[in-house]
Amino acid sequence: MLGTQLAGDELETVISEIDEDGNGEVSFEEFAKLAAKFLVEEEEDTEAIQLELKGAFRLYDREGNGFITTDVLREILRELDDNLSDDDLDNMIDEIDADGSGTVDWEEFKAVMIG
């Protein structure tokens, strides 16, 4: 919702949903309730995303070593965006695998996928 451009009627609908006392204005308290709702939803969404990513990471960590190879990461990135060139992939992997180990652990993988 944040950063979204709304038409006049859409904005009126949103305000009417937030405006608990029906006075046509959003008070600070009403705004705070809305903001708190978004924070809780964002936290829950982040946790759910991390659980899904952890499951995906375990699938790609075929040996169960706690890391995936950069070759596997290359496959994942190509699946996510088949328009990436080999140079793009090389640059991304060089940045992710800064130590040149040829592997990516869970924390590195998570950082790539959700920042």
PDB file of C-alpha atoms in Angstrom:
ATOM      1  CA  MET A   1       0.000   0.000   0.000  1.00  0.00           C
ATOM      2  CA  LEU A   2       2.799   2.420   0.830  1.00  0.00           C
ATOM      3  CA  GLY A   3       3.999   4.255  -2.266  1.00  0.00           C
ATOM      4  CA  THR A   4       0.847   3.355  -4.212  1.00  0.00           C
ATOM      5  CA  GLN A   5      -0.906   5.995  -6.319  1.00  0.00           C
ATOM      6  CA  LEU A   6      -4.668   5.920  -5.719  1.00  0.00           C
ATOM      7  CA  ALA A   7      -7.500   7.482  -7.694  1.00  0.00           C
ATOM      8  CA  GLY A   8      -9.863   9.775  -5.773  1.00  0.00           C
ATOM      9  CA  ASP A   9     -12.557   7.142  -5.251  1.00  0.00           C
ATOM     10  CA  GLU A  10      -9.972   4.550  -4.192  1.00  0.00           C
ATOM     11  CA  LEU A  11      -8.532   6.987  -1.674  1.00  0.00           C
ATOM     12  CA  GLU A  12     -12.005   7.681  -0.284  1.00  0.00           C
ATOM     13  CA  THR A  13     -12.564   3.934   0.149  1.00  0.00           C
ATOM     14  CA  VAL A  14      -9.273   3.510   1.993  1.00  0.00           C
ATOM     15  CA  ILE A  15      -9.973   6.501   4.238  1.00  0.00           C
ATOM     16  CA  SER A  16     -13.476   5.227   5.040  1.00  0.00           C
ATOM     17  CA  GLU A  17     -11.989   1.886   6.121  1.00  0.00           C
ATOM     18  CA  ILE A  18      -9.435   3.611   8.359  1.00  0.00           C
ATOM     19  CA  ASP A  19     -11.696   6.397   9.633  1.00  0.00           C
ATOM     20  CA  GLU A  20     -13.263   4.583  12.579  1.00  0.00           C
ATOM     21  CA  ASP A  21     -15.273   7.544  13.867  1.00  0.00           C
ATOM     22  CA  GLY A  22     -16.571   8.468  10.390  1.00  0.00           C
ATOM     23  CA  ASN A  23     -15.588  12.143  10.566  1.00  0.00           C
ATOM     24  CA  GLY A  24     -13.907  12.088   7.139  1.00  0.00           C
ATOM     25  CA  GLU A  25     -10.428  12.521   8.592  1.00  0.00           C
ATOM     26  CA  VAL A  26      -7.739  10.102   9.694  1.00  0.00           C
ATOM     27  CA  SER A  27      -6.628  10.903  13.219  1.00  0.00           C
ATOM     28  CA  PHE A  28      -3.185  10.068  14.502  1.00  0.00           C
ATOM     29  CA  GLU A  29      -4.632   7.189  16.545  1.00  0.00           C
ATOM     30  CA  GLU A  30      -6.364   5.757  13.471  1.00  0.00           C
ATOM     31  CA  PHE A  31      -3.171   6.134  11.467  1.00  0.00           C
ATOM     32  CA  ALA A  32      -1.131   4.481  14.238  1.00  0.00           C
ATOM     33  CA  LYS A  33      -3.480   1.465  14.257  1.00  0.00           C
ATOM     34  CA  LEU A  34      -3.092   1.142  10.497  1.00  0.00           C
ATOM     35  CA  ALA A  35       0.697   1.459  10.671  1.00  0.00           C
ATOM     36  CA  ALA A  36       0.879  -1.155  13.445  1.00  0.00           C
ATOM     37  CA  LYS A  37      -1.180  -3.533  11.307  1.00  0.00           C
ATOM     38  CA  PHE A  38       1.245  -3.126   8.404  1.00  0.00           C
ATOM     39  CA  LEU A  39       4.243  -3.692  10.660  1.00  0.00           C
ATOM     40  CA  VAL A  40       2.779  -6.934  12.014  1.00  0.00           C
ATOM     41  CA  GLU A  41       1.823  -8.132   8.529  1.00  0.00           C
ATOM     42  CA  GLU A  42       5.278  -7.253   7.181  1.00  0.00           C
ATOM     43  CA  GLU A  43       6.972  -9.154  10.013  1.00  0.00           C
ATOM     44  CA  GLU A  44       4.749 -12.198   9.446  1.00  0.00           C
ATOM     45  CA  ASP A  45       5.355 -12.023   5.693  1.00  0.00           C
ATOM     46  CA  THR A  46       9.116 -11.817   6.252  1.00  0.00           C
ATOM     47  CA  GLU A  47       9.049 -14.850   8.539  1.00  0.00           C
ATOM     48  CA  ALA A  48       6.972 -16.828   6.034  1.00  0.00           C
ATOM     49  CA  ILE A  49       9.309 -15.870   3.197  1.00  0.00           C
ATOM     50  CA  GLN A  50      12.345 -16.890   5.231  1.00  0.00           C
ATOM     51  CA  LEU A  51      10.770 -20.280   6.009  1.00  0.00           C
ATOM     52  CA  GLU A  52      10.060 -20.855   2.320  1.00  0.00           C
ATOM     53  CA  LEU A  53      13.576 -19.791   1.376  1.00  0.00           C
ATOM     54  CA  LYS A  54      15.079 -22.043   4.044  1.00  0.00           C
ATOM     55  CA  GLY A  55      13.138 -24.956   2.565  1.00  0.00           C
ATOM     56  CA  ALA A  56      14.355 -24.081  -0.921  1.00  0.00           C
ATOM     57  CA  PHE A  57      17.918 -23.753   0.340  1.00  0.00           C
ATOM     58  CA  ARG A  58      17.728 -27.221   1.892  1.00  0.00           C
ATOM     59  CA  LEU A  59      16.504 -28.634  -1.413  1.00  0.00           C
ATOM     60  CA  TYR A  60      19.430 -27.091  -3.257  1.00  0.00           C
ATOM     61  CA  ASP A  61      21.884 -28.118  -0.521  1.00  0.00           C
ATOM     62  CA  ARG A  62      21.832 -31.630  -1.934  1.00  0.00           C
ATOM     63  CA  GLU A  63      24.661 -32.912   0.264  1.00  0.00           C
ATOM     64  CA  GLY A  64      23.313 -31.321   3.461  1.00  0.00           C
ATOM     65  CA  ASN A  65      26.591 -29.460   4.035  1.00  0.00           C
ATOM     66  CA  GLY A  66      25.007 -26.119   4.913  1.00  0.00           C
ATOM     67  CA  PHE A  67      26.006 -24.484   1.644  1.00  0.00           C
ATOM     68  CA  ILE A  68      25.303 -24.572  -2.068  1.00  0.00           C
ATOM     69  CA  THR A  69      27.837 -24.218  -4.826  1.00  0.00           C
ATOM     70  CA  THR A  70      28.007 -21.119  -6.963  1.00  0.00           C
ATOM     71  CA  ASP A  71      27.079 -23.347  -9.923  1.00  0.00           C
ATOM     72  CA  VAL A  72      23.804 -24.201  -8.199  1.00  0.00           C
ATOM     73  CA  LEU A  73      23.265 -20.528  -7.363  1.00  0.00           C
ATOM     74  CA  ARG A  74      23.844 -19.713 -11.034  1.00  0.00           C
ATOM     75  CA  GLU A  75      21.060 -22.180 -11.940  1.00  0.00           C
ATOM     76  CA  ILE A  76      18.711 -20.591  -9.392  1.00  0.00           C
ATOM     77  CA  LEU A  77      19.410 -17.055 -10.600  1.00  0.00           C
ATOM     78  CA  ARG A  78      18.932 -18.091 -14.215  1.00  0.00           C
ATOM     79  CA  GLU A  79      15.588 -19.714 -13.308  1.00  0.00           C
ATOM     80  CA  LEU A  80      14.501 -16.486 -11.621  1.00  0.00           C
ATOM     81  CA  ASP A  81      15.512 -14.315 -14.581  1.00  0.00           C
ATOM     82  CA  ASP A  82      16.365 -16.008 -17.855  1.00  0.00           C
ATOM     83  CA  ASN A  83      17.359 -12.629 -19.331  1.00  0.00           C
ATOM     84  CA  LEU A  84      20.535 -12.487 -17.229  1.00  0.00           C
ATOM     85  CA  SER A  85      23.657 -12.699 -19.346  1.00  0.00           C
ATOM     86  CA  ASP A  86      26.633 -14.838 -18.365  1.00  0.00           C
ATOM     87  CA  ASP A  87      28.497 -11.624 -17.491  1.00  0.00           C
ATOM     88  CA  ASP A  88      25.611 -10.513 -15.256  1.00  0.00           C
ATOM     89  CA  LEU A  89      25.633 -13.872 -13.507  1.00  0.00           C
ATOM     90  CA  ASP A  90      29.419 -13.818 -13.114  1.00  0.00           C
ATOM     91  CA  ASN A  91      29.282 -10.339 -11.570  1.00  0.00           C
ATOM     92  CA  MET A  92      26.473 -11.296  -9.196  1.00  0.00           C
ATOM     93  CA  ILE A  93      28.225 -14.460  -8.091  1.00  0.00           C
ATOM     94  CA  ASP A  94      31.538 -12.634  -7.633  1.00  0.00           C
ATOM     95  CA  GLU A  95      29.763 -10.168  -5.351  1.00  0.00           C
ATOM     96  CA  ILE A  96      27.934 -12.875  -3.401  1.00  0.00           C
ATOM     97  CA  ASP A  97      30.942 -15.187  -3.105  1.00  0.00           C
ATOM     98  CA  ALA A  98      33.376 -12.451  -2.129  1.00  0.00           C
ATOM     99  CA  ASP A  99      35.886 -14.900  -0.646  1.00  0.00           C
ATOM    100  CA  GLY A 100      35.946 -16.956  -3.852  1.00  0.00           C
ATOM    101  CA  SER A 101      35.209 -20.207  -2.011  1.00  0.00           C
ATOM    102  CA  GLY A 102      32.795 -21.395  -4.678  1.00  0.00           C
ATOM    103  CA  THR A 103      30.084 -21.861  -2.056  1.00  0.00           C
ATOM    104  CA  VAL A 104      27.183 -19.857  -0.635  1.00  0.00           C
ATOM    105  CA  ASP A 105      25.884 -20.495   2.889  1.00  0.00           C
ATOM    106  CA  TRP A 106      22.352 -19.849   4.191  1.00  0.00           C
ATOM    107  CA  GLU A 107      23.039 -16.266   5.295  1.00  0.00           C
ATOM    108  CA  GLU A 108      24.562 -15.360   1.926  1.00  0.00           C
ATOM    109  CA  PHE A 109      21.693 -17.062   0.092  1.00  0.00           C
ATOM    110  CA  LYS A 110      19.104 -15.234   2.212  1.00  0.00           C
ATOM    111  CA  ALA A 111      20.843 -11.906   1.579  1.00  0.00           C
ATOM    112  CA  VAL A 112      20.699 -12.517  -2.166  1.00  0.00           C
ATOM    113  CA  MET A 113      17.050 -13.485  -2.158  1.00  0.00           C
ATOM    114  CA  ILE A 114      15.563 -10.928   0.253  1.00  0.00           C
ATOM    115  CA  GLY A 115      18.321  -8.442   0.894  1.00  0.00           C
TER     116      GLY A 115
END
